[in-house]
XYZ file of C-alpha atoms in Angstrom:
500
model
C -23.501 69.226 3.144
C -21.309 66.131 4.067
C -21.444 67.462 7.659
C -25.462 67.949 7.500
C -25.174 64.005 6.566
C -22.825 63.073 9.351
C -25.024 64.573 11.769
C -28.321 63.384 10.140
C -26.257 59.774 10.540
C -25.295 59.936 13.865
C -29.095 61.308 14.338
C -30.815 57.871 12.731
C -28.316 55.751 15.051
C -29.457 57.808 18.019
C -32.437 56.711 17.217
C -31.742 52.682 16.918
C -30.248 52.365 20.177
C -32.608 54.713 22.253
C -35.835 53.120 20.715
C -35.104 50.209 18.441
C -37.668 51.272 16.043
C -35.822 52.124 13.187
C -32.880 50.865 11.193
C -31.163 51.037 7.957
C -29.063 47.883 6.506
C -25.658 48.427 5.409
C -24.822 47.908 2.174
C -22.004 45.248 1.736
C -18.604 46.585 0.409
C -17.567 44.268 -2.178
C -15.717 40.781 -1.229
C -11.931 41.171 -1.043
C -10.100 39.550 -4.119
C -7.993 36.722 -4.056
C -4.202 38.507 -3.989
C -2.403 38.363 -8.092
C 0.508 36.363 -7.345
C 3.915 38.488 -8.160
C 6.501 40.170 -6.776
C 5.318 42.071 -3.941
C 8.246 44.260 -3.512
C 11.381 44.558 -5.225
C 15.246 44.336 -4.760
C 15.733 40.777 -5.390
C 18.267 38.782 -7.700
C 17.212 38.666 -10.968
C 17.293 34.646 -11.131
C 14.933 35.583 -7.855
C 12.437 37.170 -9.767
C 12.525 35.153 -12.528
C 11.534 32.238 -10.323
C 8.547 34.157 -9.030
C 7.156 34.611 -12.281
C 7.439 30.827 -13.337
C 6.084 29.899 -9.983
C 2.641 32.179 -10.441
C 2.707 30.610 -13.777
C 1.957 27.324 -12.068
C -1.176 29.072 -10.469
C -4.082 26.341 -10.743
C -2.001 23.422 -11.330
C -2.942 20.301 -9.196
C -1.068 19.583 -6.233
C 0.087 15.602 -6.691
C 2.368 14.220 -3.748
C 5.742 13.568 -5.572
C 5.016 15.349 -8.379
C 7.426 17.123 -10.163
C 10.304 15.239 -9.001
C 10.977 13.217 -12.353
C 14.727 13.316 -13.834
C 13.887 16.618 -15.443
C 11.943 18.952 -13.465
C 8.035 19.169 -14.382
C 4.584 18.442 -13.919
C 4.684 14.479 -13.362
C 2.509 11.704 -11.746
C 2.500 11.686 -7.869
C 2.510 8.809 -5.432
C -0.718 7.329 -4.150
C 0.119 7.342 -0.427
C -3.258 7.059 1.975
C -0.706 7.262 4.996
C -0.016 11.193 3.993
C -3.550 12.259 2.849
C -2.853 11.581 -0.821
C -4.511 7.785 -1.555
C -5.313 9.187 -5.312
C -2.333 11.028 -6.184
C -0.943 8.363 -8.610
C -3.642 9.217 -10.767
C -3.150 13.384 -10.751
C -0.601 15.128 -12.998
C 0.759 18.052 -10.968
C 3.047 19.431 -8.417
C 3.781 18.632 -4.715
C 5.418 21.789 -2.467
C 9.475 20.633 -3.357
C 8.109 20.090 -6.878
C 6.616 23.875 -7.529
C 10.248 25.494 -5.638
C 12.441 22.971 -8.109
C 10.623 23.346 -11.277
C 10.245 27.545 -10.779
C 14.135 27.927 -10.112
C 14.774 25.359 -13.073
C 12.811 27.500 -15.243
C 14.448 30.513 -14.075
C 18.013 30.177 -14.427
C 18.115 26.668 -17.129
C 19.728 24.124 -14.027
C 17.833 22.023 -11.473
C 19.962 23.824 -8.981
C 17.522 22.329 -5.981
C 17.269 18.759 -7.705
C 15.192 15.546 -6.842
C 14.616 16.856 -3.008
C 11.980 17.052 -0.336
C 11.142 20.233 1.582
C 13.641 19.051 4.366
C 16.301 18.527 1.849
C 16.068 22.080 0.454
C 16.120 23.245 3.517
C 19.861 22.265 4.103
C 20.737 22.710 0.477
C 23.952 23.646 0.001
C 23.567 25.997 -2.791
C 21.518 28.707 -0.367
C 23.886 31.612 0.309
C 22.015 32.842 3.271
C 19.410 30.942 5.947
C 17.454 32.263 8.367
C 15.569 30.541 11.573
C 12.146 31.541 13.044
C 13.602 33.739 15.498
C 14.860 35.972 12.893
C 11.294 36.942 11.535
C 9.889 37.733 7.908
C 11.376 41.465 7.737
C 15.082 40.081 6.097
C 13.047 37.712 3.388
C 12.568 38.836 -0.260
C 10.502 37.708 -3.652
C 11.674 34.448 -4.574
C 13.392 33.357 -1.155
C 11.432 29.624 0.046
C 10.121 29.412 3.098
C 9.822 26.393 5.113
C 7.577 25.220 8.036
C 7.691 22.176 10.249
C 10.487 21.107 12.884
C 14.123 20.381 12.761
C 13.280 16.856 12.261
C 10.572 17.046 9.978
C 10.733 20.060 7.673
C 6.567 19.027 5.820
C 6.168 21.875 3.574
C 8.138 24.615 0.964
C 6.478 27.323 -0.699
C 7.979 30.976 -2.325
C 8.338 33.981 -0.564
C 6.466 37.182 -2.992
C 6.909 39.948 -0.409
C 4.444 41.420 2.119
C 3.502 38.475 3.901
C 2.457 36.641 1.029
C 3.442 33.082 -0.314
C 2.817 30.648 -3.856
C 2.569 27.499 -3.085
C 1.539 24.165 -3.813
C -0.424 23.049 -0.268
C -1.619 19.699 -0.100
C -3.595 16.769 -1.901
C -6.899 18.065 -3.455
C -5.966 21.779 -3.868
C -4.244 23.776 -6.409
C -1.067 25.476 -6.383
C -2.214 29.289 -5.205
C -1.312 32.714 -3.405
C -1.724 32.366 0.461
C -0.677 34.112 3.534
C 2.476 33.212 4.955
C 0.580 33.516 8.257
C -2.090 30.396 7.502
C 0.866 28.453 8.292
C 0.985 28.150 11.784
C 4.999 26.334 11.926
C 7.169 28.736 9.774
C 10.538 27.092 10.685
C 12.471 29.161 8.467
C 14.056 30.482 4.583
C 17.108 30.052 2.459
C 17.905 32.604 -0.411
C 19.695 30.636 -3.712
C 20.804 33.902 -5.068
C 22.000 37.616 -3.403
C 20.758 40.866 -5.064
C 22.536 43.193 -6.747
C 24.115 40.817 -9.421
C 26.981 40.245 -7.081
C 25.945 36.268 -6.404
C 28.623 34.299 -5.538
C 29.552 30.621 -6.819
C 27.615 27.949 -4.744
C 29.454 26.667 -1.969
C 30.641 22.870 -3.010
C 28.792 20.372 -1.938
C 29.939 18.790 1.728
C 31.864 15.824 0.688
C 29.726 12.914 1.533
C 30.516 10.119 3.444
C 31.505 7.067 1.349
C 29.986 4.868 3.393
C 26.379 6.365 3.524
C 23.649 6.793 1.262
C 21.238 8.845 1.822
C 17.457 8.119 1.934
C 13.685 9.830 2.848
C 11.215 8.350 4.996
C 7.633 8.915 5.502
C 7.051 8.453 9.133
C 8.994 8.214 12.154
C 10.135 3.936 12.156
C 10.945 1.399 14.694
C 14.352 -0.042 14.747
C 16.032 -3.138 15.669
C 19.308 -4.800 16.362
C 18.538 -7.056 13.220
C 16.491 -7.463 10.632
C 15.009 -11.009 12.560
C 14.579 -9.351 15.932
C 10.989 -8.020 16.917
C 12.160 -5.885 20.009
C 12.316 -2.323 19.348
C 15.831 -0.772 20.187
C 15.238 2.609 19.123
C 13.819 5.218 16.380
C 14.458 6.969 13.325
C 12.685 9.769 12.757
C 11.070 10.963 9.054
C 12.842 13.092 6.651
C 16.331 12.456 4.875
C 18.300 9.928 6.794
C 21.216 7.906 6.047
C 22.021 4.395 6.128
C 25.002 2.449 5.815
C 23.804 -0.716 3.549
C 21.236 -3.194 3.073
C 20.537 -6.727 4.710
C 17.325 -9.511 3.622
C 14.824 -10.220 6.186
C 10.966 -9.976 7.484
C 8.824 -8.462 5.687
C 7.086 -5.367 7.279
C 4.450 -3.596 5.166
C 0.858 -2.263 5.416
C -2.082 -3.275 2.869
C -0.306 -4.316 -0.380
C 3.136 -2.659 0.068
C 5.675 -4.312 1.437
C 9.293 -4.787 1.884
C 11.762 -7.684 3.111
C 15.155 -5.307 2.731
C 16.010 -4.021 6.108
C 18.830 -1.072 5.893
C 21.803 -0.607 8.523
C 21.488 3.129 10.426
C 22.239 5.612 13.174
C 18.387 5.823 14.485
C 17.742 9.062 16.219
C 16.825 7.449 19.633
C 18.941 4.132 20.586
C 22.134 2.906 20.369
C 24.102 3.524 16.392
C 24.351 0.138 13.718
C 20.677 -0.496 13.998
C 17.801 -1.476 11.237
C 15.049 0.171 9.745
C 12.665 -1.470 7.526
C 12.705 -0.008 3.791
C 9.299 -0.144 3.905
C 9.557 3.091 5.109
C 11.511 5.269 1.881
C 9.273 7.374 0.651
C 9.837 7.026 -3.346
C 10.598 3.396 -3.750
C 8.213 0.563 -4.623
C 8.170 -3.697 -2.937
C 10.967 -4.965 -2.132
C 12.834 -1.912 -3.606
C 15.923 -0.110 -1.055
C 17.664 2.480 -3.075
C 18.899 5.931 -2.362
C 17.534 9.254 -3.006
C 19.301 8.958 -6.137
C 17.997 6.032 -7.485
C 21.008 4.319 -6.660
C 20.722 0.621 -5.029
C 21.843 0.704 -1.557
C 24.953 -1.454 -1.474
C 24.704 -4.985 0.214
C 26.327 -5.520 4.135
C 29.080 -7.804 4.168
C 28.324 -11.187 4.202
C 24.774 -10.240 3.030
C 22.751 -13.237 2.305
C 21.399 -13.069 -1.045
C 18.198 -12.561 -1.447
C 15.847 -16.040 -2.131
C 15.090 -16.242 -6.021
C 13.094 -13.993 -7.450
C 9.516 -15.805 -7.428
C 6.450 -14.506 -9.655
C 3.724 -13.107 -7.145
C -0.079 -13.588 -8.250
C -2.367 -11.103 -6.719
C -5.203 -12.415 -4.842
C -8.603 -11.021 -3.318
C -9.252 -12.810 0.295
C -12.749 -12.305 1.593
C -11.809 -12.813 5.427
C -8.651 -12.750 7.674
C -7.526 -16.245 7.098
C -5.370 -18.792 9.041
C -2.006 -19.561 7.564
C -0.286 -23.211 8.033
C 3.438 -24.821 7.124
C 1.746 -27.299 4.843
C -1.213 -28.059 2.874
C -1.939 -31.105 5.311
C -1.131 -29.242 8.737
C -3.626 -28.358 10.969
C -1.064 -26.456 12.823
C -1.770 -22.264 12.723
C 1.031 -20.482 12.004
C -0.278 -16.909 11.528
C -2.901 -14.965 9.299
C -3.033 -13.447 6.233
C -5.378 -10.594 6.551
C -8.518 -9.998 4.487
C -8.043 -8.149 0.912
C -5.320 -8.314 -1.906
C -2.646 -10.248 -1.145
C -0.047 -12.177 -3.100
C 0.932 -15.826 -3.288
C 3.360 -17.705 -5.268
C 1.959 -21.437 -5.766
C -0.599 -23.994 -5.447
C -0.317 -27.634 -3.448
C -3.583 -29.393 -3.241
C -4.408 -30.580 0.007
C -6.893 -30.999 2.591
C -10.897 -29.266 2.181
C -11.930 -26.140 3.541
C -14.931 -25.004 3.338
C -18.241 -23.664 4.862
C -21.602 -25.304 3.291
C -21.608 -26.115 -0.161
C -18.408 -23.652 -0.756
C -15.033 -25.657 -0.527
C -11.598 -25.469 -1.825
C -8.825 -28.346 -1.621
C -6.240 -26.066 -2.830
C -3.843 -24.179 -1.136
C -1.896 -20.867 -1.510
C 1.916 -20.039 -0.654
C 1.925 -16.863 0.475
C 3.585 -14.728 3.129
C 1.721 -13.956 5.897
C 1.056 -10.382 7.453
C 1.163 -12.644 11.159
C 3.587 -15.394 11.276
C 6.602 -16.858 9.398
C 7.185 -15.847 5.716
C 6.424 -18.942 2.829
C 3.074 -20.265 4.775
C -0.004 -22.183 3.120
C -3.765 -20.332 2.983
C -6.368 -22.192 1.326
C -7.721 -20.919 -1.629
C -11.495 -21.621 -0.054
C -10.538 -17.802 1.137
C -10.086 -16.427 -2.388
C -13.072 -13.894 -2.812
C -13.732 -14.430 -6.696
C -13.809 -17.915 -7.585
C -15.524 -21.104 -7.036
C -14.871 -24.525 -5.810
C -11.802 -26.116 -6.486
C -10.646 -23.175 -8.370
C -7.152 -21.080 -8.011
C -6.963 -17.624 -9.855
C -5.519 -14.557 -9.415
C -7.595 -11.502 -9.641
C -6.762 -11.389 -13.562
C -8.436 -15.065 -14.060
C -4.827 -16.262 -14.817
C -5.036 -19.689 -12.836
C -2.047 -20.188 -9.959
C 0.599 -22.421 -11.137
C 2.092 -25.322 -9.387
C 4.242 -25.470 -6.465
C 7.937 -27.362 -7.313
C 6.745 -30.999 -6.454
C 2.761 -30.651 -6.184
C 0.864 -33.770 -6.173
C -1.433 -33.712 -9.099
C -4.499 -32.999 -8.253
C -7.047 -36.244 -7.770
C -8.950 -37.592 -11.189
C -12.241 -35.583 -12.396
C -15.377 -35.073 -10.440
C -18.721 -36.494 -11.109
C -21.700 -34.259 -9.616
C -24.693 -36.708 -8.408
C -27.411 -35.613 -6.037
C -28.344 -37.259 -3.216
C -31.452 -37.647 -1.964
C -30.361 -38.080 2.312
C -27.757 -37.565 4.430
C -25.841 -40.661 4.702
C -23.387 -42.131 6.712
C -19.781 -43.033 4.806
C -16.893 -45.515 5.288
C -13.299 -46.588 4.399
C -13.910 -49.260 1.730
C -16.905 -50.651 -0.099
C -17.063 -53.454 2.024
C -16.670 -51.803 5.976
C -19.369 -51.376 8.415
C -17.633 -48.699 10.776
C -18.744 -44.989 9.884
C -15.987 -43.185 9.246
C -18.299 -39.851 8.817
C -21.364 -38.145 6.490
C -22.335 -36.644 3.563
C -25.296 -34.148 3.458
C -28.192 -34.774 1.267
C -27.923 -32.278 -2.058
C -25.836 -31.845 -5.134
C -22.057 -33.793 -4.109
C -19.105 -34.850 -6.608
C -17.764 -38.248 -6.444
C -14.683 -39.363 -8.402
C -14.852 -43.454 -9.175
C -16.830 -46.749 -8.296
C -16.206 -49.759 -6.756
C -18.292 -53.117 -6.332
C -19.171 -53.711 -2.533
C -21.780 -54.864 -0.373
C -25.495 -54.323 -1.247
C -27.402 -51.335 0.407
C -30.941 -50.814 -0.200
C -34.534 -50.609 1.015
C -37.368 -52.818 -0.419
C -36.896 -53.557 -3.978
C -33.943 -50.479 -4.452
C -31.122 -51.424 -4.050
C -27.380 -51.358 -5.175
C -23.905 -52.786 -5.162
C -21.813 -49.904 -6.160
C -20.077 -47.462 -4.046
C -18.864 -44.009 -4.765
C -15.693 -42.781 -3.571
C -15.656 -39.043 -2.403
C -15.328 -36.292 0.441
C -17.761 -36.312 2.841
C -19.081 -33.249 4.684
C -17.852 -34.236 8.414
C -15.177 -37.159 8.339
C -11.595 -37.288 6.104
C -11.530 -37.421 2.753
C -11.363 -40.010 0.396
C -14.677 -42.390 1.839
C -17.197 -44.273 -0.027
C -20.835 -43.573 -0.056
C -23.470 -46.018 -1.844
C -24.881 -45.543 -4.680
C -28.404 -46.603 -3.465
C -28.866 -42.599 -2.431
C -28.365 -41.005 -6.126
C -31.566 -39.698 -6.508
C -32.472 -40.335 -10.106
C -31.101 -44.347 -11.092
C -32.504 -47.578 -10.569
C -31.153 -50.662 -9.045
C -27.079 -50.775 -9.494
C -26.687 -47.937 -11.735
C -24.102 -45.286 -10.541
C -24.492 -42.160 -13.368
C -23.630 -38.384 -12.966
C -26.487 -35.756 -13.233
C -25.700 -36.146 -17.014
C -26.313 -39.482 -17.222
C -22.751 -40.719 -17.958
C -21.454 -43.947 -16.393
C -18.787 -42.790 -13.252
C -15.833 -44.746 -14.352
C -14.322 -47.979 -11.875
C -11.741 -46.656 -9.089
């Protein structure tokens, strides 16, 4: 009978190709399932196997760059970090790849035996008791051994070894920790094995003593460096993963967006000539104007290190537009830019009027500039929330005083006027020293002057204000408010503007 079927098959196919009149549709075979995650095959440590099990336990928990590095191994908060694909992970309680392979061995055997590390760092731990390189293939690995891809310089990525070709993992920023094929990964660099089979583990090799005068540090991309930590030519560069540097020294500030960091850190860079500076911009766990170790440890100071300047309170600012940057309030000077979007200052200083239109600010910002020289004035016409004349941070909080601010000039008085008019220096003058547009203006005092008018309006007083095009600090007549009579000088309100 089956035979009778093969042949009536091979028949109906005959019959397909010779005369494409006839056909029958496969039936699909059901969709292959997603692999269990276990131990594939066996002969592994116990502590090996154990680790296996707590890793698939993990199966479906977020991935979260820097999660799971904590004091105590566990699920944790990540790092929001655009520059490595992860701008949300702040926000998502899980595991990165380092975090899965630390907390599934700390389960297993009770002791963060792999500790606060990044793939790299694994990679050379010195607890593994055997290590293999690409060149020496899959066949040696078994359940529970971590496998590493990336280069010599820049191990990316850890996951767990379950046998037969297949890995648990924790992959990248948006996915879950899951069962994939070793395979999908197309820069295996290598394994370690923490414990050998058979029960007969040995004690972990001690730890290489360390050299006392390094700390030792992660970075997130390859980084410029520079004889010091004031120069802007390039001497060399020090590559990403776990470096170490020597100490610590104050200087620019190098940053991206709102991180930023002013502590520059003495090293061996990978290209250039040794006892060269990296920004600490650049460490991968640390926040502004932080430089510490892998550890947590504050890098020491260089001798004769400069102290940092006092610690001064930072308000955080939205600018609507890159924005020129000056040495004073009253320079007209650029000295660099402070690019468009949240930035921090320190103080306010009134000064001179910028503005576009009916939009104006006389206050200005110290701030440190992403172009120029660190301590720099921006006025606060850039800020994106807040109107004229005002000075907030992005909380509403208003920006305090710089050390020795004038005080700002007396209250304003908003009159409309009904022309554009010319100004001048005193009540009394006859040379234009500029104009103010017709429309809604603020004027501060009065004084008695000559007479302006037209016909029977007319009037004495002057009002002292800024003008649209000319300096600050003119006098317009009061013959152009729009709504008084002869040698009256009111607000819109109707109240009296007070004598100069």
């Amino acid at each position: 009978m089956l035979k009778r079927l093969a042949r009536t098959g091979a028949v109906l196919a005959l019959l397909v190709v010779v005369t494409g009149t006839f056909a029958i549709a496969a039936k699909p075979g059901p969709a292959s399932a997603a692999p269990t995650c276990n131990a594939k095959v066996s002969g592994a440590a116990s502590q090996a196997m154990t680790a296996v099990t707590k890793a698939c336990q993990q199966i479906g928990v977020p991935y979260s760059w820097g999660g799971g590095h904590g004091a105590t191994p566990g699920l944790s908060y990540g790092a929001c970090r655009a520059d490595v694909g992860a701008p949300n992970d702040c926000h998502v309680y899980g595991l990165d790849c380092s975090g899965l392979t630390r907390y599934a061995y700390y389960l297993a055997v009770g002791s963060d035996v792999l500790g606060r590390t990044t793939a790299q760092d694994q990679y050379y731990s010195s607890r593994a008791v055997r290590r293999w390189g690409k060149s020496d293939g899959t066949a040696p690995l078994l359940p529970g051994d971590l496998v590493f891809f990336g280069t010599s310089q820049n191990i990316h990525h850890v996951a767990m070894y379950l046998g037969q070709g297949y890995i648990v993992e924790a992959p990248h920023s948006g996915a879950l920790v899951s069962v994939a094929s070793l395979s999908s990964h197309g820069d295996y660099y290598g394994a370690i094995r923490l414990y050998n089979p058979g029960g007969g583990t040995p004690p972990p090799p001690p730890p290489p003593t360390p050299n006392p005068n390094t700390q030792l540090v992660d970075t997130f991309a390859n980084a410029p460096t520079y004889e010091t930590p004031s120069s802007t030519t390039q001497t060399g560069t020090l590559y990403a993963g776990t470096n170490y540097v020597y100490c610590k020294v104050w200087g620019r500030q190098i940053g991206s967006g709102s991180s930023y960091n002013h502590w520059w850190l003495k090293t061996d860079p990978d290209e250039g000539a040794p006892n060269q500076f990296v920004s600490a911009y650049y460490l991968s766990r640390w926040g502004n104007d932080e430089a510490k170790d892998n550890s947590g440890v504050v890098i020491r100071d260089c001798a004769q290190t400069p102290p940092p300047p006092p610690t001064a309170t930072k308000y955080w600012v939205d600018t609507f537009a890159n924005a020129a940057v000056y040495a004073s309030a009253t320079s007209t000077t650029q000295t660099g830019t402070l690019n468009g979007g949240t930035n921090y200052v320190y103080c306010k200083v009134w000064g001179r009027q910028i503005g576009s239109g009916s939009s104006y600010n006389h206050w200005w910002l110290k701030t440190d500039p992403d172009v120029g020289p660190a301590d720099q004035y921006v006025s606060a016409y850039y800020l994106s929330r807040w109107g004229n004349d005002e000075a907030k941070d992005n909380s509403g909080v208003v920006i305090p005083d710089c050390a020795s601010s004038p005080p700002p000039p007396p209250a304003k008085y908003w009159v409309d006027t009904w022309d554009t008019v010319s100004v001048y220096a005193s009540a009394t003058s006859t040379s234009v020293t500029g104009t103010l547009y017709a429309g809604t203006n603020y004027v501060f005092c009065k004084v008695w002057g000559r007479q302006i008018g037209s016909g029977s309006s007319y009037n004495h007083w002057w009002l002292k204000t800024d003008p649209d095009v000319g300096p600050a600090n003119q006098y317009v007549s009061a013959y152009y408010l729009s709504r008084w009579g002869n040698d009256e000088a009111k607000d819109n309100n109707g109240v009296v503007i007070p004598d100069c």
